[in-house]
mmCIF file with all atom_site columns, C-alpha atoms in Angstrom:
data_model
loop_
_atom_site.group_PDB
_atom_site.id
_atom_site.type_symbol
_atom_site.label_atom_id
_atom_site.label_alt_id
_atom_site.label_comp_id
_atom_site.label_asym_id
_atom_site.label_entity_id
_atom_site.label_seq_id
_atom_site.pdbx_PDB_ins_code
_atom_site.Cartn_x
_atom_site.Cartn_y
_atom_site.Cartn_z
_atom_site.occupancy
_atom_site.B_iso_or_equiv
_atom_site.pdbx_formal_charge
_atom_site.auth_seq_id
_atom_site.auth_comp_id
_atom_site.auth_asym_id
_atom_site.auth_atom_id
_atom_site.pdbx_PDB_model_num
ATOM 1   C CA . UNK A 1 1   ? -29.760 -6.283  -10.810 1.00 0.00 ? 1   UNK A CA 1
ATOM 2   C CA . UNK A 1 2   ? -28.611 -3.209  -11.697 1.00 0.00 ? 2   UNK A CA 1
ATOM 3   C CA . UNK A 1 3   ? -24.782 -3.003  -10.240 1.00 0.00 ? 3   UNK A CA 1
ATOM 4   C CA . UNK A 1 4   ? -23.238 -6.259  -10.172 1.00 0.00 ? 4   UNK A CA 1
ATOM 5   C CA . UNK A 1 5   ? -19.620 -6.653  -8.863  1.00 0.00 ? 5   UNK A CA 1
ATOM 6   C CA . UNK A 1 6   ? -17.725 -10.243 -9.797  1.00 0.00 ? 6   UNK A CA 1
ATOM 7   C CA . UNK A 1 7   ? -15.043 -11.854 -7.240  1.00 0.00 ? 7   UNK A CA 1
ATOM 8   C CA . UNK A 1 8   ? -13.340 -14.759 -7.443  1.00 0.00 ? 8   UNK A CA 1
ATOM 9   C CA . UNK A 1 9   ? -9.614  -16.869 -7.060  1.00 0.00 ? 9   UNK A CA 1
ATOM 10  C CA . UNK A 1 10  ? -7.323  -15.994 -10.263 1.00 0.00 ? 10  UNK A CA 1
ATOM 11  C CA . UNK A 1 11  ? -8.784  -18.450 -12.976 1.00 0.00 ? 11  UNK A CA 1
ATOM 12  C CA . UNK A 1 12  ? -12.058 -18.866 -11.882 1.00 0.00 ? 12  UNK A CA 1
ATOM 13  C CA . UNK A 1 13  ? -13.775 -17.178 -14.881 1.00 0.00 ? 13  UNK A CA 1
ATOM 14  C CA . UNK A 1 14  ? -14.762 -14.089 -13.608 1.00 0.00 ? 14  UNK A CA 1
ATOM 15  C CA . UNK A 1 15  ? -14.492 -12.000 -17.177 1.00 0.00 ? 15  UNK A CA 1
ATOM 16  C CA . UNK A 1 16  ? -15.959 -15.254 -18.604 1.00 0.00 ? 16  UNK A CA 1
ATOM 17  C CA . UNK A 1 17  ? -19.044 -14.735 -16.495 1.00 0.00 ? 17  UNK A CA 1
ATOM 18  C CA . UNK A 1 18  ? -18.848 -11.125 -16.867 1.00 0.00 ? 18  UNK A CA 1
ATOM 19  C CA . UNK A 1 19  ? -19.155 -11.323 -20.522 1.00 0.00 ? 19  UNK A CA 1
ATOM 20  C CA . UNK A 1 20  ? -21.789 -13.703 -20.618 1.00 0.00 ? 20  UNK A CA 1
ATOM 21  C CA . UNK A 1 21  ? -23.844 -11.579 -17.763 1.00 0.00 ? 21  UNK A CA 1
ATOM 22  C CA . UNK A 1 22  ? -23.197 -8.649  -19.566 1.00 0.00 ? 22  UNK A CA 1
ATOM 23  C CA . UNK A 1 23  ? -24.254 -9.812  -23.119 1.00 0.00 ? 23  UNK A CA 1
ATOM 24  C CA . UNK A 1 24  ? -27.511 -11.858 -21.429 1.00 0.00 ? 24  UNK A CA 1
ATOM 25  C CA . UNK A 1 25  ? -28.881 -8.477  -19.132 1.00 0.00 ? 25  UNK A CA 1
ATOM 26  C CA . UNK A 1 26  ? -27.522 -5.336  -21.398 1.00 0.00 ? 26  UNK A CA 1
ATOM 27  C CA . UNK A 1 27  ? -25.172 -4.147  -18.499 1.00 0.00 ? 27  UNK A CA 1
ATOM 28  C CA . UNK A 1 28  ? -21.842 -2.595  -19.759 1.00 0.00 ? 28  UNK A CA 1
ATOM 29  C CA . UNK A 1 29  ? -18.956 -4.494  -18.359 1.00 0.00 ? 29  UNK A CA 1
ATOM 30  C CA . UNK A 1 30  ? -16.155 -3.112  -16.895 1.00 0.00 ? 30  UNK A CA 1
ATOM 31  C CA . UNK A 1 31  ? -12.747 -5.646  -16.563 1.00 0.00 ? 31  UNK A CA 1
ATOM 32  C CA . UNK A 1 32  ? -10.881 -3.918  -13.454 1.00 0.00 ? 32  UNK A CA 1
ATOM 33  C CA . UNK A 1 33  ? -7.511  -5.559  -14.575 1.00 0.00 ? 33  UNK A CA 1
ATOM 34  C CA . UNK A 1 34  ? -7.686  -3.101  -17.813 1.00 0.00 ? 34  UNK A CA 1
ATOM 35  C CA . UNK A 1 35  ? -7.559  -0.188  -15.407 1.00 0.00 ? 35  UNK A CA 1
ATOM 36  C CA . UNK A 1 36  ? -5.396  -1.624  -12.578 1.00 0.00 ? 36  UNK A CA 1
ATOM 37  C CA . UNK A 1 37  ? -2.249  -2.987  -14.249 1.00 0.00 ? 37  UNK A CA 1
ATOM 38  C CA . UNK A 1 38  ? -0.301  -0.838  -16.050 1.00 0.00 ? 38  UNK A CA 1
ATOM 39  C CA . UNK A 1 39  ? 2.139   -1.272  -19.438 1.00 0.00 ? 39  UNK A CA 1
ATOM 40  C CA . UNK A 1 40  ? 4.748   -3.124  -17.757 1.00 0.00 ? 40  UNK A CA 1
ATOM 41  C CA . UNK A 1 41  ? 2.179   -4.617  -14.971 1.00 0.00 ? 41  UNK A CA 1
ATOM 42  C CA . UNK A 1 42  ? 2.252   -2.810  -12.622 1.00 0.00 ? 42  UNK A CA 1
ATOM 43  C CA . UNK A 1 43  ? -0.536  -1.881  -10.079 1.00 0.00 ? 43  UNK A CA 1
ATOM 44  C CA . UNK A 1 44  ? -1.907  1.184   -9.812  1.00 0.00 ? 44  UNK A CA 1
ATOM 45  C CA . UNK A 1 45  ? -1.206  2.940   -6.235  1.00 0.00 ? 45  UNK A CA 1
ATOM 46  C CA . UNK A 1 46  ? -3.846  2.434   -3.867  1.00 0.00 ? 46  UNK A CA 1
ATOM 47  C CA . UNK A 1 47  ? -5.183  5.906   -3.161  1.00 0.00 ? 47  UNK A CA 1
ATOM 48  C CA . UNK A 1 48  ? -5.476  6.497   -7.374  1.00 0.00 ? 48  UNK A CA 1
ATOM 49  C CA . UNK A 1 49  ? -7.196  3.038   -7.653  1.00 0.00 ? 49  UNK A CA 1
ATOM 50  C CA . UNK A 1 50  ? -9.684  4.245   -4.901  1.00 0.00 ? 50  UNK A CA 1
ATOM 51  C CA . UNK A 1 51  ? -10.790 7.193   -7.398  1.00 0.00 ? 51  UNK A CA 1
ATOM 52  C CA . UNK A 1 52  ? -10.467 5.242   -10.508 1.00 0.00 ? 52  UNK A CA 1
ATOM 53  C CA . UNK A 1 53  ? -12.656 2.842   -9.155  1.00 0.00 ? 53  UNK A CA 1
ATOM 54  C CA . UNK A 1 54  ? -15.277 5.807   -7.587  1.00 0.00 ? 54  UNK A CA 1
ATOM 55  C CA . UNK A 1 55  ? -15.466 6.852   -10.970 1.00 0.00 ? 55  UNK A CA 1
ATOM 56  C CA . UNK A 1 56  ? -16.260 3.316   -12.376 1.00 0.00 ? 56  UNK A CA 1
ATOM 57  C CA . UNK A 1 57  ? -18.959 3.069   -9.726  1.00 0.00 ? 57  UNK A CA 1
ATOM 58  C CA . UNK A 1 58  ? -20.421 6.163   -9.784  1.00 0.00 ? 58  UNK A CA 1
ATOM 59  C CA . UNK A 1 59  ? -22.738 5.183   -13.364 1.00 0.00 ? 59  UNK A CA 1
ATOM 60  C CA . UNK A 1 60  ? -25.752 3.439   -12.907 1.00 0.00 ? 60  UNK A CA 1
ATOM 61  C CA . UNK A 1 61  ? -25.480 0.508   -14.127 1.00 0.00 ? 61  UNK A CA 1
ATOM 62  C CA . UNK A 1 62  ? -22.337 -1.821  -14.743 1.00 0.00 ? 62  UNK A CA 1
ATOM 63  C CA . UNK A 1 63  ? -20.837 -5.235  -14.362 1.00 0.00 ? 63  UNK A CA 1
ATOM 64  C CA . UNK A 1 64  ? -17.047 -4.788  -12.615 1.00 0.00 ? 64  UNK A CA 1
ATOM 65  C CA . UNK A 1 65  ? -15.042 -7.818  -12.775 1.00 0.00 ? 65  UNK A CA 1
ATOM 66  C CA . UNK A 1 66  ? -11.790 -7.988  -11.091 1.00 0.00 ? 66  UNK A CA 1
ATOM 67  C CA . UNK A 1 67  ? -10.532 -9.373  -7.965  1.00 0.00 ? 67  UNK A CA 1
ATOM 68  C CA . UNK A 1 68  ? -7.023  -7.814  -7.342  1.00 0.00 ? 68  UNK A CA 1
ATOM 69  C CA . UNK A 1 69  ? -6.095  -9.535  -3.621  1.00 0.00 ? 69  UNK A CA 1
ATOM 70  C CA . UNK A 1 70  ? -4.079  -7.587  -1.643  1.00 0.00 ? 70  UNK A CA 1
ATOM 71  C CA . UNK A 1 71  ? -4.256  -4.829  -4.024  1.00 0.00 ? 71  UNK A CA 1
ATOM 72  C CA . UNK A 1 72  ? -7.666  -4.074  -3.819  1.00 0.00 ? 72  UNK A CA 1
ATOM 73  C CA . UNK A 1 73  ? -9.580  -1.403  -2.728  1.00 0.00 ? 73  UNK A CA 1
ATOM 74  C CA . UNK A 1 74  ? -12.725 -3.378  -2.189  1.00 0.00 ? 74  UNK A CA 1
ATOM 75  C CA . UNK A 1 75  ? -15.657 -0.790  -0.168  1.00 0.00 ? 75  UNK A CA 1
ATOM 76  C CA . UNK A 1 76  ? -15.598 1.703   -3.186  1.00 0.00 ? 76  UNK A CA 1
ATOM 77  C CA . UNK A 1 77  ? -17.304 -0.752  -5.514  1.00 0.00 ? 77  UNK A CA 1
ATOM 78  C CA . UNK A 1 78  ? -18.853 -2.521  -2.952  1.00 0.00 ? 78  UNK A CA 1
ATOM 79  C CA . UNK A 1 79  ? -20.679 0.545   -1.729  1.00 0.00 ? 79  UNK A CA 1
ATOM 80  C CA . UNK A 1 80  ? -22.454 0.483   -4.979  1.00 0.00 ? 80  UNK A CA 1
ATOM 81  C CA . UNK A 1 81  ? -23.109 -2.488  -5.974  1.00 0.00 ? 81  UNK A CA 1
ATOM 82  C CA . UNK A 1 82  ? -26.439 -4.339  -5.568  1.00 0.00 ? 82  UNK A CA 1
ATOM 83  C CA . UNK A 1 83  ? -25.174 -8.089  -6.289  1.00 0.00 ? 83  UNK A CA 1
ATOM 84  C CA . UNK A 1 84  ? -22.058 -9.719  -5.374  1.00 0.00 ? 84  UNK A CA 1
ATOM 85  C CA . UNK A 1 85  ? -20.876 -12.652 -7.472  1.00 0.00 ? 85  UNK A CA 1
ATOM 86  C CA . UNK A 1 86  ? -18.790 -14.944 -5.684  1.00 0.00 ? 86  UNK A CA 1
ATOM 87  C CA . UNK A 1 87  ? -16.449 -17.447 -7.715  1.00 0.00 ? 87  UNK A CA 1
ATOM 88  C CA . UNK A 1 88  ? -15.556 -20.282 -4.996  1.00 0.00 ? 88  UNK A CA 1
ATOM 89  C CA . UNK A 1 89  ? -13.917 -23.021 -7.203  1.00 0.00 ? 89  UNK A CA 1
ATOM 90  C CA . UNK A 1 90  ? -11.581 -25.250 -6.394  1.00 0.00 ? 90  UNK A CA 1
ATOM 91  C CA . UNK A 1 91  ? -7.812  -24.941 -6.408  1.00 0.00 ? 91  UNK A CA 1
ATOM 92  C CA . UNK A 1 92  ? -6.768  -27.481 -8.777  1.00 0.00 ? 92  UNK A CA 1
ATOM 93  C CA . UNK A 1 93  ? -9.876  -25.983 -11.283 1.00 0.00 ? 93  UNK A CA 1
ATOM 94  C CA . UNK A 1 94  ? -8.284  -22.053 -11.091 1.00 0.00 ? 94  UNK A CA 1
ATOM 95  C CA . UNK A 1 95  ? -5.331  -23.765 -11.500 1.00 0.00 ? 95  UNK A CA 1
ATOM 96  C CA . UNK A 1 96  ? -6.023  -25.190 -14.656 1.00 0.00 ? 96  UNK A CA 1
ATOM 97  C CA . UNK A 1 97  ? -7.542  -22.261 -15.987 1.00 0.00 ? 97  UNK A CA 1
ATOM 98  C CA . UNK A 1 98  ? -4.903  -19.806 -14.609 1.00 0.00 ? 98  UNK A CA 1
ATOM 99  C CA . UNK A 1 99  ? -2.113  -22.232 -16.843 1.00 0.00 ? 99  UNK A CA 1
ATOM 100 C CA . UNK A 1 100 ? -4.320  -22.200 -20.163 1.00 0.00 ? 100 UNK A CA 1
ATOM 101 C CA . UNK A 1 101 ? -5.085  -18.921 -20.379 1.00 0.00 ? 101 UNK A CA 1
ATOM 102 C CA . UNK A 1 102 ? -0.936  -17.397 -19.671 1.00 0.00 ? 102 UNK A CA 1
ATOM 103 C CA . UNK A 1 103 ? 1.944   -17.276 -17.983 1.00 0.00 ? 103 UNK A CA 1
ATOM 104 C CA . UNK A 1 104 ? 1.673   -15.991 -14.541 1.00 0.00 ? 104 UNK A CA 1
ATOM 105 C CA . UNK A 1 105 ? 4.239   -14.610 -11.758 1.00 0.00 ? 105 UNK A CA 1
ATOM 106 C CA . UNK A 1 106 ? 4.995   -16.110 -8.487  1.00 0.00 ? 106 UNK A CA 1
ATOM 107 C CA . UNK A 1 107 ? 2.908   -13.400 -6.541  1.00 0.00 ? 107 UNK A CA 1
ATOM 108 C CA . UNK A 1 108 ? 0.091   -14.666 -8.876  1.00 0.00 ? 108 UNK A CA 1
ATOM 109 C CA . UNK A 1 109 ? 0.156   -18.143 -7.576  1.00 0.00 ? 109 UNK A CA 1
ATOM 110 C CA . UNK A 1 110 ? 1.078   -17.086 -3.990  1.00 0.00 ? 110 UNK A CA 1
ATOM 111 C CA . UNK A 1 111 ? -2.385  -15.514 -3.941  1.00 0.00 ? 111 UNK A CA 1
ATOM 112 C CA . UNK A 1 112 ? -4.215  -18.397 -6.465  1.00 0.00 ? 112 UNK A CA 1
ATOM 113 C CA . UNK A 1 113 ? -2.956  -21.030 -3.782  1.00 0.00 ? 113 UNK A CA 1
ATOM 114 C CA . UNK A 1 114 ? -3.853  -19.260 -0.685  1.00 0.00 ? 114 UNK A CA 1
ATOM 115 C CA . UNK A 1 115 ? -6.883  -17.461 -1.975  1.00 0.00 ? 115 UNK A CA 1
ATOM 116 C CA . UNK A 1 116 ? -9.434  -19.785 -0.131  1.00 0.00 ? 116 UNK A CA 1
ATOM 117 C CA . UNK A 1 117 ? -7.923  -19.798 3.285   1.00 0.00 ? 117 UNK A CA 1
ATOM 118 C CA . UNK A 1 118 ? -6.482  -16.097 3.520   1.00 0.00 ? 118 UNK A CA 1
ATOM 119 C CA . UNK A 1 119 ? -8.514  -13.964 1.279   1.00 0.00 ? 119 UNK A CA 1
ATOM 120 C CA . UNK A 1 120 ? -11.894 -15.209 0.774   1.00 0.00 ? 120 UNK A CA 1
ATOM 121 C CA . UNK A 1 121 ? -12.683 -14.312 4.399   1.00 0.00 ? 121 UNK A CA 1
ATOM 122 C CA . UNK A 1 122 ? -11.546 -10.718 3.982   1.00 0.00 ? 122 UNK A CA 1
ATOM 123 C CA . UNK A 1 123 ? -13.909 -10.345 0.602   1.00 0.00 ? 123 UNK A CA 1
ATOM 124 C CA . UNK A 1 124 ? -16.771 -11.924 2.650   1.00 0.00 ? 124 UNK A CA 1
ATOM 125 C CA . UNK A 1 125 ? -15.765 -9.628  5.710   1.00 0.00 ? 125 UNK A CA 1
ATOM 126 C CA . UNK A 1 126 ? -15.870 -6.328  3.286   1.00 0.00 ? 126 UNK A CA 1
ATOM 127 C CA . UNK A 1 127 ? -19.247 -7.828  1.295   1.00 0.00 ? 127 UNK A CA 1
ATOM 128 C CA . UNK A 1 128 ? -20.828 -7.477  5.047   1.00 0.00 ? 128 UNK A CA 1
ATOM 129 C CA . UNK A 1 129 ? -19.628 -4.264  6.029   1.00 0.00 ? 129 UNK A CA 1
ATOM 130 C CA . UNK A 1 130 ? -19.903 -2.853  2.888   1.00 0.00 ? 130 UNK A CA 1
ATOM 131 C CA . UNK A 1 131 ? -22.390 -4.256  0.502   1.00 0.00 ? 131 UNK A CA 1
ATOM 132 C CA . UNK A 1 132 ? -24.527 -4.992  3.188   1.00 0.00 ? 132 UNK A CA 1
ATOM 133 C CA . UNK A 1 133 ? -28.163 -4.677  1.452   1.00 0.00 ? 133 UNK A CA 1
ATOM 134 C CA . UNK A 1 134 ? -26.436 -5.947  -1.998  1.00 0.00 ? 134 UNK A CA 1
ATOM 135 C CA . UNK A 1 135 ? -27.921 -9.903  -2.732  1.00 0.00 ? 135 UNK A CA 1
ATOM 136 C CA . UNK A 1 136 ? -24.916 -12.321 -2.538  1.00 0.00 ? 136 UNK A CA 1
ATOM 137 C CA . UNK A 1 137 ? -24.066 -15.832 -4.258  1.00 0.00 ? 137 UNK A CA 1
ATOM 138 C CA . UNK A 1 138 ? -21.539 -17.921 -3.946  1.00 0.00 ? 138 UNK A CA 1
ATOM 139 C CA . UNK A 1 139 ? -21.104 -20.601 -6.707  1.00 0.00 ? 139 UNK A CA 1
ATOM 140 C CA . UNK A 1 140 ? -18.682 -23.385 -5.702  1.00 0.00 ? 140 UNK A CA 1
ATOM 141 C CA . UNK A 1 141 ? -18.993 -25.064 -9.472  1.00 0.00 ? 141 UNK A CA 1
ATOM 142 C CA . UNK A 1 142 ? -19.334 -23.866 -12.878 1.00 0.00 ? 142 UNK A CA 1
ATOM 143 C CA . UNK A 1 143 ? -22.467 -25.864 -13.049 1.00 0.00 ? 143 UNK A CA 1
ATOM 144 C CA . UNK A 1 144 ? -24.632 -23.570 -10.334 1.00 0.00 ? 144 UNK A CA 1
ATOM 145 C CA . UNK A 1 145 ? -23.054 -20.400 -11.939 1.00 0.00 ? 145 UNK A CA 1
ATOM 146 C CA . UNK A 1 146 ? -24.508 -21.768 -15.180 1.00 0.00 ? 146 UNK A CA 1
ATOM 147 C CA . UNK A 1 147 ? -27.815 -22.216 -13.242 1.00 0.00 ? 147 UNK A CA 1
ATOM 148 C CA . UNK A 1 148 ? -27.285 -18.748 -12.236 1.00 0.00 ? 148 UNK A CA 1
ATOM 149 C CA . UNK A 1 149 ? -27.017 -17.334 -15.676 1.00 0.00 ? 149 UNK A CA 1
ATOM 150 C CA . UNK A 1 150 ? -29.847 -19.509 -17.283 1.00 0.00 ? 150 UNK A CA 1
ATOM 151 C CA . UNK A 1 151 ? -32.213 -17.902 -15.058 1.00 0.00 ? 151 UNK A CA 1
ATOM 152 C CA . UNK A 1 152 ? -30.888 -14.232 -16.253 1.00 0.00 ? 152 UNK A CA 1
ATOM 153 C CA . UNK A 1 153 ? -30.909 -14.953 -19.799 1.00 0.00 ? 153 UNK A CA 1
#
C-alpha cells in the first residue's frame, strides 16, 4: 500500500482516516480540498485541477483524501493509486458530522443527500475503469474502517 486514494459522502471522515492512515503507515497525506477550493471557495477549473492533481500523483507514495462530486477529476489519481478507500456511511451519520464540524452551502447538502444514489455509482464506475488493478474496500461503518486500520497499524 503504497498510493492510497480516500472517497467518501461529505462528513464521512475521510481526512479523519487519512490522518490516522497516514500517521499509522508513514505515507504523506495530501487533503485535496486544500488545493481545490480557493480563498473565497471557489473550485478550481477542471482542466487546472487535472494537472494539479497529475502533479500530486506523480510521487511515489501518498495518501489523497478528497472527494469533490461533480467537481472532480477522478482517473488522474485513480490511475495511480494502488488502494481505493471507500467511505459508505449512512446519510443521517455524514449528516451529523457534516453539521459539527461547519457550516455548509446548499450545493454541499444537495450532493451529501444524494451522494449514495447519484454519485457513488459514478466513483465505483471510474474505480473500474480506472484503478482497475488498485485493491478496493468499502466500509459501510466506522467500526470495519477501524478494523481496517487496526490491521495497518
Amino acid at each position: 500500500m503504497e498510493r492510497v486514494v480516500i472517497l467518501g459522502r461529505g462528513g464521512a471522515g475521510k481526512s479523519t482516516l487519512a490522518t490516522a492512515l497516514g500517521t499509522a503507515t508513514g505515507l504523506p497525506v495530501i487533503e485535496l480540498d486544500k488545493h481545490f477550493w480557493g480563498p473565497d471557495l471557489e473550485p478550481t477549473p477542471h482542466d487546472l485541477w487535472s494537472i494539479v492533481q497529475g502533479e500530486l500523483a506523480a510521487e511515489d507514495r501518498w495518501i489523497m483524501d478528497g472527494d469533490l462530486g461533480p467537481h472532480d477529476v477522478l482517473e488522474v489519481r485513480l490511475r495511480r493509486a494502488d488502494t481505493v478507500l471507500l467511505l459508505d456511511y449512512s446519510f443521517p451519520r455524514c449528516a451529523w458530522r457534516a453539521l459539527l464540524r461547519s457550516r455548509e452551502n446548499a450545493d454541499f447538502w444537495r450532493w451529501v443527500w444524494s451522494w449514495r444514489r447519484r454519485y457513488r455509482p459514478l466513483l465505483l464506475d471510474a474505480i473500474t475503469a480506472h484503478a482497475g488493478n488498485a485493491r478496493l474496500h468499502v466500509f459501510r461503518s466506522p467500526r470495519a474502517t477501524a478494523r481496517f486500520l487496526a490491521q495497518h497499524s
